[in-house]
Short mmCIF file of C-alpha atoms in Angstrom, two decimals:
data_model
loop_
_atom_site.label_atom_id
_atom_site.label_comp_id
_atom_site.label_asym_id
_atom_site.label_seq_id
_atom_site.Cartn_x
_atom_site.Cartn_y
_atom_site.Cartn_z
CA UNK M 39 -11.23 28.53 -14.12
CA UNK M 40 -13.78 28.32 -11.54
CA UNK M 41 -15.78 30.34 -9.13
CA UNK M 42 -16.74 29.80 -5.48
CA UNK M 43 -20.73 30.53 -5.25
CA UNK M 44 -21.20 33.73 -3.03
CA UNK M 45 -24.84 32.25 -1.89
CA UNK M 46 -24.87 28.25 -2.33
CA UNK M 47 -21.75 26.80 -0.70
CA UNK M 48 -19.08 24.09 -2.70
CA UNK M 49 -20.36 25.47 -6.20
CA UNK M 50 -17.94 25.09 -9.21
CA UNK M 51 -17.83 27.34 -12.41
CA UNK M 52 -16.01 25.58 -14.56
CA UNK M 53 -14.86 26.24 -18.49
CA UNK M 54 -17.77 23.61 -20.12
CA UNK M 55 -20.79 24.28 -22.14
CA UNK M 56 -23.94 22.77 -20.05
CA UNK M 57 -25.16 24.31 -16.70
CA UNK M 58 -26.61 21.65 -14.31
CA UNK M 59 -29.33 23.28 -12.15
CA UNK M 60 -28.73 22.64 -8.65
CA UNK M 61 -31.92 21.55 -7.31
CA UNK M 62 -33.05 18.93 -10.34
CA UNK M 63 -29.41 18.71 -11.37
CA UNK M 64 -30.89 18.93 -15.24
CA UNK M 65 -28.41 19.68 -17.48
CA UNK M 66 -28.91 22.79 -20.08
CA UNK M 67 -26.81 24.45 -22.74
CA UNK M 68 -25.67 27.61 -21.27
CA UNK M 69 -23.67 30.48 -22.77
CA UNK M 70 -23.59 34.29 -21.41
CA UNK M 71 -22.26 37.35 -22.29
CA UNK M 72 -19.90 39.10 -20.05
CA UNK M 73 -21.70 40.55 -17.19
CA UNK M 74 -23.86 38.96 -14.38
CA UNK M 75 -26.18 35.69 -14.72
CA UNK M 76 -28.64 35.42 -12.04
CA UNK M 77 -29.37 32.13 -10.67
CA UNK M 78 -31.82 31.06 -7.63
CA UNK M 79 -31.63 34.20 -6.66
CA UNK M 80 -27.79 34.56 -6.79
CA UNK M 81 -25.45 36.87 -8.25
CA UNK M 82 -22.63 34.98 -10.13
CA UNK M 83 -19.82 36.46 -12.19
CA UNK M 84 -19.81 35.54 -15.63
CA UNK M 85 -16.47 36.46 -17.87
CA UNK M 86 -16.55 37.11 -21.81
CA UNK M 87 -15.96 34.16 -23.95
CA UNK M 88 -16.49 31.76 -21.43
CA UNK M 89 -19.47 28.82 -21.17
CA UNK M 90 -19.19 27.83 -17.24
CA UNK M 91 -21.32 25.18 -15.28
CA UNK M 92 -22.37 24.99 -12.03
CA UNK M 93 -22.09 21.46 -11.04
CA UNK M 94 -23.56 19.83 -7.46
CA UNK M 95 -20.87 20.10 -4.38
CA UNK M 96 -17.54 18.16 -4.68
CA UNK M 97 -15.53 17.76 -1.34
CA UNK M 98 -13.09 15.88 -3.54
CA UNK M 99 -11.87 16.43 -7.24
CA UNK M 100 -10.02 13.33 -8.61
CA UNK M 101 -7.50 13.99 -11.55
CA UNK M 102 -7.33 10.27 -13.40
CA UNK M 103 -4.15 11.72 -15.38
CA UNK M 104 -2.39 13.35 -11.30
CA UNK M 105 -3.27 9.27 -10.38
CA UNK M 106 -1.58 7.64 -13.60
CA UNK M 107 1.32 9.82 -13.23
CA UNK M 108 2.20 9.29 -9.77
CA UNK M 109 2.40 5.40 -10.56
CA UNK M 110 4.38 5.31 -13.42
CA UNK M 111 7.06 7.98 -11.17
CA UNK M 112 7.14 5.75 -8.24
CA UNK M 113 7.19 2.22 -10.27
CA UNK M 114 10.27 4.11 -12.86
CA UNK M 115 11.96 5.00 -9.58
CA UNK M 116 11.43 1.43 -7.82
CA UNK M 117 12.75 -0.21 -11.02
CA UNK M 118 16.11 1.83 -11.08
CA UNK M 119 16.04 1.35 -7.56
CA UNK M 120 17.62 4.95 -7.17
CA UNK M 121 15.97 5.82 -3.89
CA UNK M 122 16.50 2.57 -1.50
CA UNK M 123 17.80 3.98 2.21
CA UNK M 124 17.24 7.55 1.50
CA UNK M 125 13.97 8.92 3.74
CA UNK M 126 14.89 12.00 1.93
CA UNK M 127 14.17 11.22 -1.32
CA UNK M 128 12.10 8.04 -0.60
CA UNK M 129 8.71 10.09 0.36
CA UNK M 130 8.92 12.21 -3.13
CA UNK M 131 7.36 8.65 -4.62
CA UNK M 132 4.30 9.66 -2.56
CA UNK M 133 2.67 12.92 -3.03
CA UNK M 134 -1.16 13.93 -3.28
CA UNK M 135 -3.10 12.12 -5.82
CA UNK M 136 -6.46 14.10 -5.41
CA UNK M 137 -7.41 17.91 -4.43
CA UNK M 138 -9.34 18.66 -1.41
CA UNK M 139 -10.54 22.26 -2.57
CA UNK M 140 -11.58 23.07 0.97
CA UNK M 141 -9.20 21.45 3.40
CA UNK M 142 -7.56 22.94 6.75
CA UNK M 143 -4.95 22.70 8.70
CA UNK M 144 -6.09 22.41 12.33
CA UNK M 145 -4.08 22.85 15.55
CA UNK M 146 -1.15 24.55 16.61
CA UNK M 147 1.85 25.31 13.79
CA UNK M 148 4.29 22.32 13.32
CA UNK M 149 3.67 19.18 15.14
CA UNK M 150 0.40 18.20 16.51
CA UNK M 151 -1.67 19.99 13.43
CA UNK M 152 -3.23 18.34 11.14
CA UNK M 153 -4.91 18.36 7.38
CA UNK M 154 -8.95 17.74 7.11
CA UNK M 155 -10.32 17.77 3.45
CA UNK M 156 -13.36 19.82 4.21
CA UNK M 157 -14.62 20.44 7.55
CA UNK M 158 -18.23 20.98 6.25
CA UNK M 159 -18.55 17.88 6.33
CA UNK M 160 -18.27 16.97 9.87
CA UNK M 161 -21.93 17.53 11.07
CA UNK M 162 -24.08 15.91 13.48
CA UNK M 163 -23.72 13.06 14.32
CA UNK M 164 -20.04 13.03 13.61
CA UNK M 165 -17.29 10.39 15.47
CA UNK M 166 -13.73 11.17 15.69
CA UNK M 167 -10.64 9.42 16.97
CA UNK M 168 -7.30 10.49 17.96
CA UNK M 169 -4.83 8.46 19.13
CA UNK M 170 -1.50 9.18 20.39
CA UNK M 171 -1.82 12.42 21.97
CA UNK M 172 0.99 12.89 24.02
CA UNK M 173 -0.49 15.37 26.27
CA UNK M 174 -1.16 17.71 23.88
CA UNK M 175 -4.62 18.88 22.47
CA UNK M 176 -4.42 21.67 20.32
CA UNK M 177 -6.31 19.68 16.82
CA UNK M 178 -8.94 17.72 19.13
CA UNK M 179 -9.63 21.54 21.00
CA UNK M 180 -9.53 23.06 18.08
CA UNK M 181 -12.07 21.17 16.54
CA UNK M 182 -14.69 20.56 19.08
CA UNK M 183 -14.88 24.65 19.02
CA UNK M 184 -16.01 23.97 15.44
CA UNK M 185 -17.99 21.16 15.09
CA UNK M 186 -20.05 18.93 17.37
CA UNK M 187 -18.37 15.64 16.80
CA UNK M 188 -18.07 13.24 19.50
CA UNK M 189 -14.09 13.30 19.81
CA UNK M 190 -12.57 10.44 21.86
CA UNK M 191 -8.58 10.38 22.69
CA UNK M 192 -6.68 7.92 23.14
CA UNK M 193 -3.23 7.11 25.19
CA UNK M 194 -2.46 5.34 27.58
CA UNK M 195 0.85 6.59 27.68
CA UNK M 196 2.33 8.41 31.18
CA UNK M 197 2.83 11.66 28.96
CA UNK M 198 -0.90 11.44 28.55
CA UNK M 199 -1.55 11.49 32.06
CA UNK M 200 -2.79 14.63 32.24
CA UNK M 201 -5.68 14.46 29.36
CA UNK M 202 -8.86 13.33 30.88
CA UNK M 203 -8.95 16.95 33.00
CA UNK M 204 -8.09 18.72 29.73
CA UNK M 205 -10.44 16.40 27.17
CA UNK M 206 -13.23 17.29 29.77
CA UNK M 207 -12.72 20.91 29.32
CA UNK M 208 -13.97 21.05 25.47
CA UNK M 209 -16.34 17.88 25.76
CA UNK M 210 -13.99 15.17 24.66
CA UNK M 211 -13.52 11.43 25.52
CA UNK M 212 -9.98 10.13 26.74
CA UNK M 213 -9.44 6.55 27.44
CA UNK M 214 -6.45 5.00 28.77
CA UNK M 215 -6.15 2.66 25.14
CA UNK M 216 -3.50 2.08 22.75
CA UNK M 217 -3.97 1.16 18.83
CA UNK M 218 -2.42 -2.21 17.86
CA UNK M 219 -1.98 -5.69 18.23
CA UNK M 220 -0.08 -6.96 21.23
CA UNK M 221 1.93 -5.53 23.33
CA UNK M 222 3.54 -2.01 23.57
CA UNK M 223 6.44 -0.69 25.65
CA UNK M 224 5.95 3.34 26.67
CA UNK M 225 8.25 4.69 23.87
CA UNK M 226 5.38 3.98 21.70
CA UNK M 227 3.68 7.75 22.63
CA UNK M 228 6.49 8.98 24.86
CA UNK M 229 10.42 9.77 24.62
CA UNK M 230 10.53 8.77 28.48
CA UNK M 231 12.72 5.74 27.33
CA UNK M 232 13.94 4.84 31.13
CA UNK M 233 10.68 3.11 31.85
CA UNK M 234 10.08 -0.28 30.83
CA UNK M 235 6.06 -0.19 31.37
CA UNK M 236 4.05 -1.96 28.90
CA UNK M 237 0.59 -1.66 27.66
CA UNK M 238 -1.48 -4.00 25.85
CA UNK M 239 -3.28 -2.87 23.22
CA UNK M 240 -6.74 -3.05 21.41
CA UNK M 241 -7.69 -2.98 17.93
CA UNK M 242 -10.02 -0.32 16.55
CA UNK M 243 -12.34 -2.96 15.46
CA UNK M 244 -12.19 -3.95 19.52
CA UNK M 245 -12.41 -0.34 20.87
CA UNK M 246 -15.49 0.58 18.25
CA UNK M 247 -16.95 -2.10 20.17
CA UNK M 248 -16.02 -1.03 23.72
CA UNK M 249 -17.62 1.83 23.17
CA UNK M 250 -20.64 0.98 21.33
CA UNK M 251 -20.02 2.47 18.23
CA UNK M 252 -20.99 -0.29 15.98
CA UNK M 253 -22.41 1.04 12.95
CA UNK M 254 -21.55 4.64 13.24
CA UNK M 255 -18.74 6.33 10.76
CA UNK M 256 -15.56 7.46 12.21
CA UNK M 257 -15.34 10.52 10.42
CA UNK M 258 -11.80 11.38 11.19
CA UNK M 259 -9.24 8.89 12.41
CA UNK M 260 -5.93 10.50 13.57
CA UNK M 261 -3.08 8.31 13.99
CA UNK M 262 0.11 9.44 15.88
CA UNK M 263 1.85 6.45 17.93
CA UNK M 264 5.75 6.53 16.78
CA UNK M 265 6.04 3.55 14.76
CA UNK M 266 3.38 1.27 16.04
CA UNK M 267 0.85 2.68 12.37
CA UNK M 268 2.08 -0.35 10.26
CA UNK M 269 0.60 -3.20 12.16
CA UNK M 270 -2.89 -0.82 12.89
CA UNK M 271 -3.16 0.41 9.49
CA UNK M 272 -2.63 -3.04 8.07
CA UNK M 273 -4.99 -4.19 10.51
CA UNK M 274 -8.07 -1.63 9.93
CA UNK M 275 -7.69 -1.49 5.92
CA UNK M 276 -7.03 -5.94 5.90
CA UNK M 277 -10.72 -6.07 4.74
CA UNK M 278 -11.51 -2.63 3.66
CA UNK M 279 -15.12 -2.71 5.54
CA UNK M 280 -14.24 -0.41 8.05
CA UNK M 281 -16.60 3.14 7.79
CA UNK M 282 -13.81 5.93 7.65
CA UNK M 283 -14.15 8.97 6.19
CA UNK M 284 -10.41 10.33 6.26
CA UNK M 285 -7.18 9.12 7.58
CA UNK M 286 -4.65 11.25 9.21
CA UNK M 287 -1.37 9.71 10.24
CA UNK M 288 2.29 10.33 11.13
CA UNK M 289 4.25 7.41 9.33
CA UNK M 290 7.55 7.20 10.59
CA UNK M 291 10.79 5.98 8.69
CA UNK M 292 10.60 3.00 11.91
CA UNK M 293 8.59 0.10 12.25
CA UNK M 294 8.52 -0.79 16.02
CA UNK M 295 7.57 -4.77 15.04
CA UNK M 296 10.40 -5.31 13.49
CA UNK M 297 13.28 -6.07 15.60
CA UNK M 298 15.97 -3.76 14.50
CA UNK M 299 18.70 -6.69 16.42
CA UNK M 300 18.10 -9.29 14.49
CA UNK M 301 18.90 -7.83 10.86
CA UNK M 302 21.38 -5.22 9.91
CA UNK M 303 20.70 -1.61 9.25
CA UNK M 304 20.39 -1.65 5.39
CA UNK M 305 17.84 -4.99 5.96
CA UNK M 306 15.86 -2.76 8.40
CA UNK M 307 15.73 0.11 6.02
CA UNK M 308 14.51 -2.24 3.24
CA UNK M 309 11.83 -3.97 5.08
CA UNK M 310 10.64 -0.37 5.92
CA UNK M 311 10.40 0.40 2.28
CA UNK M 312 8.72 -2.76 1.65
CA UNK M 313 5.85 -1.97 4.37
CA UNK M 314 5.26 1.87 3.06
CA UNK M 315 4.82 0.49 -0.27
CA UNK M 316 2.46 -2.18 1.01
CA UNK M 317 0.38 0.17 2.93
CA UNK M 318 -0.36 2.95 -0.02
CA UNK M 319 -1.39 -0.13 -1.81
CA UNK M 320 -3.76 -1.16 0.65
CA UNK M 321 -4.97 2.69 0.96
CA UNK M 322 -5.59 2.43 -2.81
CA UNK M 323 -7.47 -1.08 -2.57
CA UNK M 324 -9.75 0.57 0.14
CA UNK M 325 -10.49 3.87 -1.86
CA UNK M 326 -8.80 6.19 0.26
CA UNK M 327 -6.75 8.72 -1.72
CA UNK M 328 -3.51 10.65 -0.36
CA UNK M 329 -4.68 14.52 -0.49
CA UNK M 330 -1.71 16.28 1.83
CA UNK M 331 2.05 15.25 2.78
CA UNK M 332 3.86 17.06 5.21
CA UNK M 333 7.21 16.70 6.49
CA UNK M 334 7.14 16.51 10.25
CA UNK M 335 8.65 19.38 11.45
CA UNK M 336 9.80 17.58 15.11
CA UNK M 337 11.99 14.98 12.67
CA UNK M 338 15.47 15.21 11.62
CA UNK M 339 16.19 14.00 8.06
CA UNK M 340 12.36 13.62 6.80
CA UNK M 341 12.36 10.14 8.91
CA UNK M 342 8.45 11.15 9.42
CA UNK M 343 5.93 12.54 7.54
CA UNK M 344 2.12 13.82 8.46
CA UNK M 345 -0.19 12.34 5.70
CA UNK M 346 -3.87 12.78 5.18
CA UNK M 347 -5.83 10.15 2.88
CA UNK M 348 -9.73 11.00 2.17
CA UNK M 349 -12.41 7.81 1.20
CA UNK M 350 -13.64 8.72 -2.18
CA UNK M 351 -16.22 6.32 -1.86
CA UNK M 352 -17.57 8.30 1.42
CA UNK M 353 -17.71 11.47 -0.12
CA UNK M 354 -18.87 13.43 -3.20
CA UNK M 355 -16.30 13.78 -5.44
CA UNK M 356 -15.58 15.33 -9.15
CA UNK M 357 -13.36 13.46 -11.50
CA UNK M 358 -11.96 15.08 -14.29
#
């Protein structure tokens, strides 16, 4: 069972028999009597029978057993190969392998919002990108009224048009710039299929260089560009050196770089299976851990899914 301190924020009391002091993060055997144990000046809640701890802040708490279990379900279902061309089912292979004890959703209900693992973490001087916006701003609005990140948007899509005016408003960035390799046609970030525009697009290892970031974390990187995420995501966690801090992304049951004419429907399906499992590996490789799934609510059939992975390696964390 544990405790959130009243006075020092992110403090765990947790069922143990040591208390580790905050400041000097000394460990001492500690057992109390039911009643109150005061601490640095705080007031903490102390139950009968019970040794506690209070252990340093943990953005992140990592359950080795949650981890194991989720790969032996997913390589037990790949072996019987029970799920192949079923979105449905597919995405229950996939589900959070570590808590965030202090994550939010942020933005409007339903599509556009998004999971952050702990926004106390985003302080000065904090980077985020967005890309694929659509037009709409509610999670980039929401949280430059929160924290003082620099926030920089990115579409260059005609339903997008609209965004500089509006990222101006709450002290945002927006840059006509698409995520990817190549070349992009405007269904990427827009359901205006009657125009055949195309845009070619940048890397983020390009853009961080565009705009001078070199160096700097990108706290949060949102991803939201219909299809285009394989080739990115493959792209930015090929070498695992990029500085990221959490990944938010809407991975679609479509991968716009393969050419759905030249192989039949079941072919397409597989290939898509093949790249999802591909990509959590990578994730894994890179130390980013999946920490919310949600079904996109703007997607017949679960073809889509809004996933948030944290870096474990960026962050304190608890493993247990």
């Amino acid at each position: 069972m544990w405790q959130e301190s009243p006075k020092v924020p992110r403090v765990y009391l947790l069922s143990t028999h040591h208390e580790v002091d905050m400041q000097s993060q000394a460990a001492k055997p500690f057992n109390s009597p039911a009643g109150l144990h005061n601490w640095d000046g705080g007031m903490y809640a102390v139950f009968a029978a019970i040794t506690i701890t209070i252990i340093k802040p943990a953005s992140v708490i990592i359950s080795k057993h949650r981890i194991q279990a989720s790969i032996n379900r997913r390589e037990t279902q790949m072996k019987h190969d029970v799920l192949h061309y079923q979105p449905r089912k597919f995405w229950s292979m996939y589900d959070p392998e570590v808590t965030c004890p202090f994550e939010e959703r942020i933005g409007d209900l339903g599509d556009g919002g998004k999971w952050v693992c702990d926004m106390g973490l985003l302080h000065q001087p904090c980077v985020v990108f967005s890309f694929g916006s659509g037009g709409y701003d509610s999670y980039e609005r929401e949280l430059s009224g929160r924290v003082k990140c620099d926030i920089h948007i990115f579409d260059p899509s005609p339903a997008a048009s609209g965004m500089s005016t509006k990222a101006m408003e709450f002290g945002a960035s927006f840059h006509t710039i698409g995520l990817g390799k190549g070349v992009a046609s405007v269904g990427m970030w827009s359901k205006e299929q009657s125009s055949q525009e195309s845009y070619h697009l940048k890397s983020l290892r390009e853009i961080v260089a565009t705009l001078n970031l070199e160096g700097r974390r990108i706290n949060i990187l949102k991803i939201d560009i219909e299809g285009y995420e394989y080739e990115a995501l493959n792209d930015i966690l090929e070498t695992c050196n990029m500085n990221i801090g959490e990944i938010q992304v809407e991975l679609h049951w479509v991968d716009r770089n393969i050419n759905k004419h030249s192989v039949t429907k079941d072919h397409h399906m597989a290939l898509i299976e093949k790249n999802i499992h591909s990509l959590f590996a990578k994730f894994r490789m890179c130390n980013f851990y999946l920490f919310s799934k949600e079904y996109s609510h703007d997607v017949e059939g679960w073809k889509a899914v809004e996933l948030a992975f944290v870096n474990i390696s960026a962050i304190s964390s608890y493993t247990v």
